[in-house]
Short mmCIF file of C-alpha atoms and ligand atoms in Angstrom, two decimals:
data_model
loop_
_atom_site.label_atom_id
_atom_site.label_comp_id
_atom_site.label_asym_id
_atom_site.label_seq_id
_atom_site.Cartn_x
_atom_site.Cartn_y
_atom_site.Cartn_z
CA MET D 1 -14.99 -17.66 -14.45
CA TYR D 2 -17.46 -17.42 -11.62
CA SER D 3 -20.90 -18.88 -12.36
CA PRO D 4 -23.42 -18.39 -9.61
CA LYS D 5 -25.27 -21.63 -8.86
CA ARG D 6 -29.03 -21.78 -8.61
CA SER D 7 -29.06 -21.90 -4.93
CA ASP D 8 -26.84 -18.71 -4.77
CA LEU D 9 -29.30 -16.98 -7.03
CA VAL D 10 -32.27 -18.01 -4.69
CA SER D 11 -30.52 -16.92 -1.51
CA SER D 12 -29.47 -13.41 -2.99
CA PHE D 13 -32.99 -12.89 -4.05
CA LEU D 14 -34.14 -13.65 -0.58
CA LEU D 15 -31.64 -11.33 0.83
CA PHE D 16 -32.45 -8.61 -1.46
CA THR D 17 -36.30 -9.06 -0.50
CA LEU D 18 -35.54 -9.00 3.09
CA LEU D 19 -33.32 -5.94 2.81
CA THR D 20 -36.18 -4.02 0.83
CA MET D 21 -38.68 -4.82 3.34
CA LEU D 22 -36.52 -3.68 6.25
CA SER D 23 -35.34 -0.47 4.52
CA GLY D 24 -39.08 0.36 3.83
CA CYS D 25 -38.36 0.65 0.16
CA ALA D 26 -41.87 -0.67 -0.83
CA PRO D 27 -43.78 2.64 -0.69
CA GLN D 28 -47.19 1.05 -0.86
CA ASP D 29 -46.72 -0.93 2.26
CA ASP D 30 -45.41 1.81 4.56
CA ARG D 31 -48.17 4.28 3.82
CA ILE D 32 -51.88 4.26 3.73
CA LYS D 33 -53.73 5.82 0.89
CA ILE D 34 -57.00 7.56 1.51
CA GLY D 35 -58.82 9.22 -1.66
CA GLN D 36 -61.00 12.17 -1.67
CA PHE D 37 -63.13 13.55 -4.42
CA ALA D 38 -64.48 17.35 -4.14
CA SER D 39 -65.70 20.18 -6.25
CA ILE D 40 -62.51 22.20 -5.77
CA THR D 41 -63.37 24.19 -8.94
CA GLY D 42 -66.62 25.03 -10.69
CA LYS D 43 -70.05 26.13 -9.52
CA GLU D 44 -69.87 25.07 -6.06
CA ALA D 45 -66.19 25.30 -5.19
CA THR D 46 -66.72 26.43 -1.75
CA PHE D 47 -68.30 23.17 -0.71
CA GLY D 48 -65.08 21.30 -2.22
CA ILE D 49 -62.56 23.83 -0.86
CA SER D 50 -64.13 23.94 2.84
CA CYS D 51 -64.47 19.95 3.00
CA SER D 52 -61.14 19.26 1.77
CA ASN D 53 -59.50 21.96 4.36
CA GLY D 54 -61.50 19.81 7.08
CA VAL D 55 -60.26 16.47 5.91
CA LYS D 56 -56.80 17.73 5.50
CA MET D 57 -56.68 19.05 8.96
CA ALA D 58 -57.62 15.83 10.39
CA ILE D 59 -55.48 13.58 8.36
CA ASP D 60 -52.32 16.06 9.14
CA GLU D 61 -53.40 15.80 12.79
CA ALA D 62 -53.32 12.00 12.63
CA ASN D 63 -49.89 11.98 10.92
CA ALA D 64 -48.44 14.39 13.23
CA ALA D 65 -49.54 11.92 16.12
CA GLY D 66 -47.74 8.93 14.46
CA GLY D 67 -50.11 8.04 11.83
CA VAL D 68 -52.49 5.02 12.07
CA LEU D 69 -51.38 1.19 12.38
CA GLY D 70 -47.83 2.64 12.35
CA LYS D 71 -48.11 4.10 8.99
CA GLN D 72 -48.42 7.61 7.71
CA ILE D 73 -51.45 8.44 5.62
CA ASP D 74 -51.47 9.66 2.13
CA LEU D 75 -54.56 11.78 1.30
CA ILE D 76 -55.30 11.94 -2.48
CA THR D 77 -57.73 14.74 -3.39
CA LEU D 78 -59.02 14.87 -6.73
CA ASP D 79 -61.23 17.81 -8.22
CA ASP D 80 -64.59 16.88 -9.88
CA GLN D 81 -65.24 20.49 -11.31
CA THR D 82 -68.81 20.13 -9.63
CA LYS D 83 -69.82 17.73 -12.26
CA ALA D 84 -71.48 14.42 -11.41
CA GLY D 85 -69.72 12.70 -14.58
CA GLU D 86 -66.51 13.75 -13.49
CA ALA D 87 -67.08 12.51 -9.75
CA ALA D 88 -67.41 9.14 -11.38
CA THR D 89 -64.31 9.47 -13.43
CA VAL D 90 -62.02 10.68 -10.50
CA VAL D 91 -63.44 8.06 -7.88
CA THR D 92 -62.68 5.20 -10.54
CA LYS D 93 -59.17 6.65 -10.76
CA LEU D 94 -58.85 6.77 -7.07
CA ILE D 95 -59.70 3.16 -6.72
CA ASN D 96 -58.03 1.68 -9.64
CA GLN D 97 -54.94 3.73 -10.39
CA GLU D 98 -54.25 5.02 -6.78
CA LYS D 99 -55.40 2.05 -4.90
CA VAL D 100 -57.07 3.94 -2.05
CA VAL D 101 -58.07 1.88 0.63
CA ALA D 102 -61.20 4.13 1.43
CA VAL D 103 -62.84 7.32 -0.27
CA LEU D 104 -64.12 10.46 1.37
CA GLY D 105 -66.74 12.69 -0.31
CA GLU D 106 -68.74 14.34 -1.77
CA VAL D 107 -70.57 17.34 -0.40
CA ALA D 108 -73.49 17.27 -2.94
CA SER D 109 -75.62 14.15 -2.98
CA SER D 110 -75.93 14.03 -6.80
CA ARG D 111 -72.18 13.60 -7.01
CA THR D 112 -72.03 11.20 -4.22
CA LEU D 113 -74.67 9.31 -5.86
CA ALA D 114 -72.66 9.19 -9.15
CA ALA D 115 -69.68 7.62 -7.22
CA LYS D 116 -71.89 5.39 -5.02
CA PRO D 117 -72.00 2.27 -7.71
CA ILE D 118 -68.25 2.44 -8.25
CA ALA D 119 -67.25 2.18 -4.63
CA GLN D 120 -69.84 -0.43 -3.94
CA GLN D 121 -68.87 -2.69 -6.98
CA ASN D 122 -65.18 -2.41 -5.89
CA LYS D 123 -65.75 -2.85 -2.31
CA ILE D 124 -63.97 0.09 -1.10
CA PRO D 125 -65.78 2.08 1.62
CA LEU D 126 -67.27 5.51 0.80
CA LEU D 127 -67.79 7.87 3.41
CA THR D 128 -69.61 11.12 2.94
CA PRO D 129 -69.29 14.07 5.30
CA ALA D 130 -72.33 15.99 3.96
CA SER D 131 -74.67 14.37 1.26
CA THR D 132 -77.94 14.23 3.07
CA ASN D 133 -80.17 12.83 0.30
CA ALA D 134 -82.19 9.69 1.63
CA THR D 135 -81.03 7.33 -1.30
CA VAL D 136 -77.16 7.96 -0.90
CA THR D 137 -76.63 5.15 1.52
CA GLU D 138 -79.52 2.79 0.31
CA GLY D 139 -78.68 -0.79 -0.73
CA ALA D 140 -74.87 -0.15 -0.61
CA ASP D 141 -73.23 -1.62 2.55
CA TYR D 142 -70.06 0.10 1.53
CA VAL D 143 -71.56 3.59 1.54
CA PHE D 144 -71.70 5.59 4.93
CA ARG D 145 -72.32 9.11 6.11
CA ILE D 146 -71.82 11.05 9.16
CA CYS D 147 -74.61 13.73 8.74
CA PHE D 148 -78.50 13.86 9.06
CA ILE D 149 -80.71 13.04 6.07
CA ASP D 150 -83.25 15.15 4.11
CA PRO D 151 -86.44 13.44 5.44
CA PHE D 152 -85.26 14.70 8.75
CA GLN D 153 -84.17 18.25 7.44
CA GLY D 154 -87.27 18.62 5.35
CA THR D 155 -89.57 17.68 8.18
CA ALA D 156 -87.70 20.00 10.53
CA MET D 157 -88.08 22.97 8.33
CA ALA D 158 -91.51 22.22 7.61
CA LYS D 159 -92.38 22.32 11.28
CA PHE D 160 -90.25 25.53 11.77
CA THR D 161 -92.05 27.23 8.96
CA ALA D 162 -95.69 26.21 9.89
CA THR D 163 -95.33 26.25 13.54
CA THR D 164 -92.30 28.76 14.63
CA LEU D 165 -92.89 31.08 11.90
CA GLN D 166 -96.66 30.58 11.52
CA LYS D 167 -96.70 30.65 7.87
CA LYS D 168 -99.25 28.15 6.25
CA LYS D 169 -99.43 29.26 2.65
CA ALA D 170 -96.05 28.57 0.91
CA ALA D 171 -94.54 28.34 -2.54
CA ILE D 172 -91.59 26.01 -3.48
CA LEU D 173 -88.80 26.71 -6.11
CA LYS D 174 -86.73 23.73 -6.67
CA ASP D 175 -83.66 22.45 -8.80
CA VAL D 176 -84.83 19.31 -10.88
CA LYS D 177 -81.28 18.66 -11.65
CA SER D 178 -80.42 18.18 -7.93
CA ASP D 179 -81.13 14.93 -6.15
CA TYR D 180 -80.68 17.02 -2.95
CA SER D 181 -83.28 19.60 -4.10
CA ILE D 182 -85.92 17.23 -5.27
CA GLY D 183 -85.79 15.06 -2.11
CA LEU D 184 -85.66 17.81 0.37
CA SER D 185 -88.73 19.49 -1.32
CA GLU D 186 -90.51 16.07 -1.08
CA ALA D 187 -89.84 15.85 2.78
CA PHE D 188 -90.91 19.47 3.24
CA THR D 189 -94.26 19.26 1.36
CA LYS D 190 -95.33 16.04 3.13
CA LYS D 191 -95.01 17.42 6.62
CA PHE D 192 -96.22 20.94 5.76
CA LYS D 193 -99.33 19.63 4.58
CA GLU D 194 -99.62 17.28 7.65
CA LEU D 195 -99.43 20.52 9.64
CA GLY D 196 -102.08 22.15 7.64
CA GLY D 197 -99.98 24.13 5.33
CA GLU D 198 -100.78 24.58 1.82
CA ILE D 199 -98.39 24.70 -1.29
CA LEU D 200 -99.89 27.36 -3.56
CA GLU D 201 -97.35 27.09 -6.24
CA GLU D 202 -94.44 24.72 -7.12
CA GLN D 203 -91.76 25.89 -9.62
CA ALA D 204 -88.72 24.44 -11.19
CA PHE D 205 -85.22 25.46 -12.59
CA SER D 206 -82.13 23.58 -13.50
CA SER D 207 -78.53 23.98 -11.84
CA GLY D 208 -76.78 26.29 -13.52
CA ASP D 209 -79.87 28.89 -14.85
CA LYS D 210 -79.19 32.35 -14.27
CA ASP D 211 -82.75 33.88 -14.94
CA PHE D 212 -85.48 32.90 -12.45
CA LYS D 213 -87.90 35.68 -13.43
CA ALA D 214 -90.44 33.71 -15.01
CA GLN D 215 -90.78 31.14 -11.88
CA LEU D 216 -90.70 34.07 -9.40
CA THR D 217 -93.63 35.95 -11.52
CA SER D 218 -95.72 32.80 -11.15
CA ILE D 219 -95.06 32.59 -7.40
CA LYS D 220 -95.69 36.19 -6.78
CA ALA D 221 -99.23 35.95 -8.51
CA LYS D 222 -100.05 33.31 -6.01
CA ASN D 223 -99.11 35.57 -2.77
CA PRO D 224 -97.60 33.07 -0.70
CA GLU D 225 -96.49 33.69 2.92
CA VAL D 226 -93.35 32.10 2.52
CA ILE D 227 -90.94 30.46 -0.32
CA PHE D 228 -89.13 27.35 0.28
CA LEU D 229 -85.97 27.11 -1.63
CA PRO D 230 -83.92 23.84 -1.19
CA ALA D 231 -81.14 24.57 -3.44
CA TYR D 232 -77.21 25.61 -3.23
CA TYR D 233 -75.81 28.80 -2.66
CA THR D 234 -75.21 29.80 -6.23
CA GLU D 235 -78.72 29.97 -7.37
CA VAL D 236 -80.02 30.76 -4.03
CA ALA D 237 -78.33 34.06 -4.05
CA LEU D 238 -79.27 34.89 -7.54
CA ILE D 239 -83.00 33.94 -6.96
CA ALA D 240 -83.09 35.94 -3.81
CA ARG D 241 -81.89 39.21 -5.69
CA GLN D 242 -84.31 38.54 -8.53
CA ALA D 243 -87.34 38.04 -5.87
CA LYS D 244 -86.37 41.34 -4.53
CA GLU D 245 -86.20 43.18 -7.81
CA LEU D 246 -89.71 41.75 -8.53
CA GLY D 247 -90.98 43.19 -5.18
CA ILE D 248 -91.28 39.72 -3.44
CA ASN D 249 -90.93 40.39 0.25
CA VAL D 250 -91.80 37.24 2.03
CA PRO D 251 -89.29 35.17 4.01
CA ILE D 252 -87.39 32.59 2.09
CA VAL D 253 -86.53 29.33 3.85
CA GLY D 254 -83.92 26.73 2.74
CA GLY D 255 -81.61 23.98 3.79
CA ASP D 256 -78.01 23.29 4.47
CA GLY D 257 -77.29 23.79 0.69
CA TRP D 258 -77.33 27.60 1.24
CA ASP D 259 -74.13 27.64 3.57
CA SER D 260 -71.18 29.26 1.85
CA PRO D 261 -69.19 32.52 2.52
CA VAL D 262 -70.12 33.55 -1.05
CA LEU D 263 -73.89 33.36 -0.37
CA ILE D 264 -74.05 36.97 1.19
CA GLU D 265 -71.33 38.15 -0.94
CA THR D 266 -73.64 37.63 -4.16
CA ALA D 267 -77.00 38.10 -2.34
CA GLY D 268 -76.15 41.57 -0.79
CA ASP D 269 -79.06 42.24 1.69
CA ALA D 270 -81.61 40.23 -0.21
CA LEU D 271 -81.49 37.32 2.17
CA GLU D 272 -81.67 39.44 5.24
CA GLY D 273 -83.83 37.82 7.81
CA CYS D 274 -84.27 34.63 6.00
CA TYR D 275 -83.71 31.10 7.47
CA PHE D 276 -81.91 27.74 6.65
CA SER D 277 -81.26 24.68 8.44
CA ASN D 278 -77.56 23.60 9.00
CA HIS D 279 -75.34 20.97 10.73
CA VAL D 280 -73.54 23.13 13.04
CA SER D 281 -73.44 26.95 13.99
CA VAL D 282 -69.76 28.04 13.87
CA ASN D 283 -70.79 30.79 16.52
CA ASP D 284 -71.50 28.09 18.96
CA THR D 285 -69.35 28.69 22.07
CA THR D 286 -68.91 25.21 23.35
CA PRO D 287 -65.18 24.70 23.87
CA VAL D 288 -64.99 21.77 21.17
CA VAL D 289 -66.49 24.16 18.52
CA LYS D 290 -64.66 27.22 19.36
CA ASN D 291 -61.17 25.33 19.60
CA PHE D 292 -61.85 23.91 16.08
CA VAL D 293 -63.04 27.36 14.65
CA ASP D 294 -59.83 28.96 15.99
CA LYS D 295 -57.51 26.28 14.71
CA TYR D 296 -59.26 26.26 11.44
CA LYS D 297 -58.72 30.09 11.27
CA GLN D 298 -55.16 29.92 11.97
CA LEU D 299 -54.50 27.45 9.27
CA PHE D 300 -56.67 28.60 6.45
CA GLY D 301 -57.31 32.10 7.40
CA THR D 302 -61.31 31.94 7.38
CA VAL D 303 -64.01 30.87 9.46
CA PRO D 304 -65.10 27.38 8.43
CA ASP D 305 -68.44 26.84 7.19
CA ALA D 306 -70.53 23.66 8.15
CA MET D 307 -68.46 21.63 5.28
CA GLY D 308 -65.07 22.37 6.87
CA VAL D 309 -66.32 21.13 10.17
CA LEU D 310 -67.98 17.85 8.59
CA GLY D 311 -64.99 17.40 6.34
CA TYR D 312 -62.91 17.28 9.69
CA ASP D 313 -65.24 14.90 11.73
CA ALA D 314 -65.21 12.64 8.40
CA GLY D 315 -61.51 12.61 8.33
CA LYS D 316 -61.15 11.76 12.02
CA ILE D 317 -63.84 8.94 11.69
CA ILE D 318 -61.92 7.29 8.56
CA VAL D 319 -58.73 7.33 10.76
CA GLU D 320 -60.58 5.65 13.45
CA ALA D 321 -62.11 3.10 11.39
CA ILE D 322 -58.60 2.19 9.71
CA LYS D 323 -57.37 1.91 13.34
CA GLU D 324 -60.17 -0.29 14.48
CA SER D 325 -59.82 -2.47 11.27
CA LYS D 326 -56.43 -3.70 12.59
CA THR D 327 -55.37 -4.63 8.97
CA GLY D 328 -55.99 -1.44 6.84
CA LYS D 329 -57.96 -3.62 4.38
CA PRO D 330 -61.04 -2.02 2.70
CA GLU D 331 -63.16 -4.79 3.90
CA ASP D 332 -62.18 -4.40 7.56
CA ILE D 333 -62.45 -0.60 7.33
CA ARG D 334 -65.93 -1.06 6.14
CA ASN D 335 -66.89 -3.15 9.17
CA ALA D 336 -65.27 -0.84 11.60
CA LEU D 337 -67.24 2.22 9.98
CA ALA D 338 -70.47 0.12 10.55
CA GLY D 339 -69.30 -0.01 14.26
CA ILE D 340 -68.70 3.54 14.91
CA LYS D 341 -70.60 4.60 18.26
CA ASN D 342 -70.76 7.53 20.29
CA PHE D 343 -67.82 9.14 18.28
CA PRO D 344 -67.17 12.80 19.58
CA GLY D 345 -67.22 14.77 16.49
CA VAL D 346 -67.09 18.72 16.27
CA THR D 347 -70.59 18.36 14.69
CA GLY D 348 -71.68 16.37 17.92
CA SER D 349 -71.83 12.79 18.76
CA ILE D 350 -71.72 10.37 15.80
CA THR D 351 -73.19 6.80 15.70
CA ILE D 352 -73.44 4.99 12.58
CA ASP D 353 -76.84 3.38 12.54
CA GLU D 354 -78.07 0.26 10.79
CA ASN D 355 -78.60 2.04 7.63
CA ARG D 356 -75.19 3.49 7.56
CA ASN D 357 -76.39 6.84 8.46
CA ALA D 358 -75.99 9.30 11.43
CA ASN D 359 -78.79 10.72 13.59
CA LYS D 360 -77.70 14.13 14.56
CA PRO D 361 -79.25 17.27 15.47
CA LEU D 362 -79.73 20.26 13.19
CA VAL D 363 -79.74 23.98 13.78
CA VAL D 364 -81.86 26.75 12.27
CA LEU D 365 -80.02 29.85 11.37
CA GLN D 366 -81.04 33.24 10.42
CA ILE D 367 -79.10 35.59 8.18
CA LYS D 368 -78.42 38.67 9.95
CA GLY D 369 -75.98 41.12 8.20
CA SER D 370 -73.20 39.08 6.96
CA GLY D 371 -73.56 36.39 9.67
CA PHE D 372 -75.94 33.43 10.34
CA VAL D 373 -77.31 33.52 13.88
CA PRO D 374 -78.57 30.21 15.47
CA VAL D 375 -82.30 30.61 16.32
CA GLU D 376 -83.59 26.67 17.12
CA SER D 377 -82.09 23.48 17.61
CA VAL D 378 -84.04 20.41 16.45
CA MET D 379 -83.27 16.96 17.99
CA PRO D 380 -83.55 13.91 15.76
N1 LIG P 401 -76.54 18.13 2.01
C1 LIG P 401 -76.41 18.65 0.67
C2 LIG P 401 -76.61 17.59 -0.30
O1 LIG P 401 -76.81 16.53 0.13
C3 LIG P 401 -74.76 19.23 0.79
C4 LIG P 401 -74.36 20.18 1.78
C5 LIG P 401 -74.13 19.79 3.16
C6 LIG P 401 -74.20 21.62 1.21
C7 LIG P 401 -73.81 20.68 3.87
C8 LIG P 401 -73.82 22.52 2.36
C9 LIG P 401 -73.60 22.08 3.65
O2 LIG P 401 -76.31 17.79 -1.53
#
């Protein structure tokens, strides 16, 4: 009977290993895994859906062009249901189970902040397309963003309110459960007061609230000329309707969190003429924006909002960083992200600064009918 010698076993093992490598049977090695966490369902679902459409578009384009480092990219998107706790859970899963080399997300600052320590401890680069709260990237050398930050956004909107609109007596209504809302309200207040403005009344609510009549009644009693509302579209729409019902007719001003196709659907005409700041105007006629908007429309059947565009830019930048890393290893991708300079994004030129943020202009939009019309650009 034939009994294999030890040397035969060793050589057949080596041969098997070699064949496996050549035939590409080891799936982890011939594909690159990128993770994404997003609010695909829940209260801020349009944020997650738009953003992941944009990311998917960028990754599909990269794969169609041959992938990166000679490999195709697998994008694994997990739904955090618009909950910060769930964001932490799914990002842990992306890193520990899926073994992704980088993570994209989230839109909302509080959910990116929930994922931040997990990415940092595991040394997996985290790139947020849209989270603007100042603290998101602070003290975490694996956390990056490609958007402006709220100290800039709040300052710009304070100037717009005090100088362009010439309104010096404001009330603020903020969401105390949202890091974004708290930070943006602080930045606005600081600059508004510097410009001689007065905050006559400050009221608070919690994400998910539906009735804002008590806060709005207190605000109305003080007779402000303008209301600053740094919040997300779900509550903004309800607040605007209830303000109108209470006979409040002053302009309401807000930030990027207003941006959603659902805003006007819910608010009706209650926000007509009001203003908010954003990362891009999709009505921009420059070829780079127009071409993107046309292609997005063809693919998804709708005009993108800012998150669709930022998601696309973030997807492009992560692919570029993987390419520049030369190895596809998380640490090298981190270093490549830190070195991104003058990247031609659809939302503008993107340079990652020493604080892992991007300095970019913002655009103030006015709500007219069902559209958002650009009225002013603000440079960083
Ligand atoms: N900037 C918001 C935040 O940090 C998220 C957001 C970005 C919402 C862009 C809409 C558009 O929470």
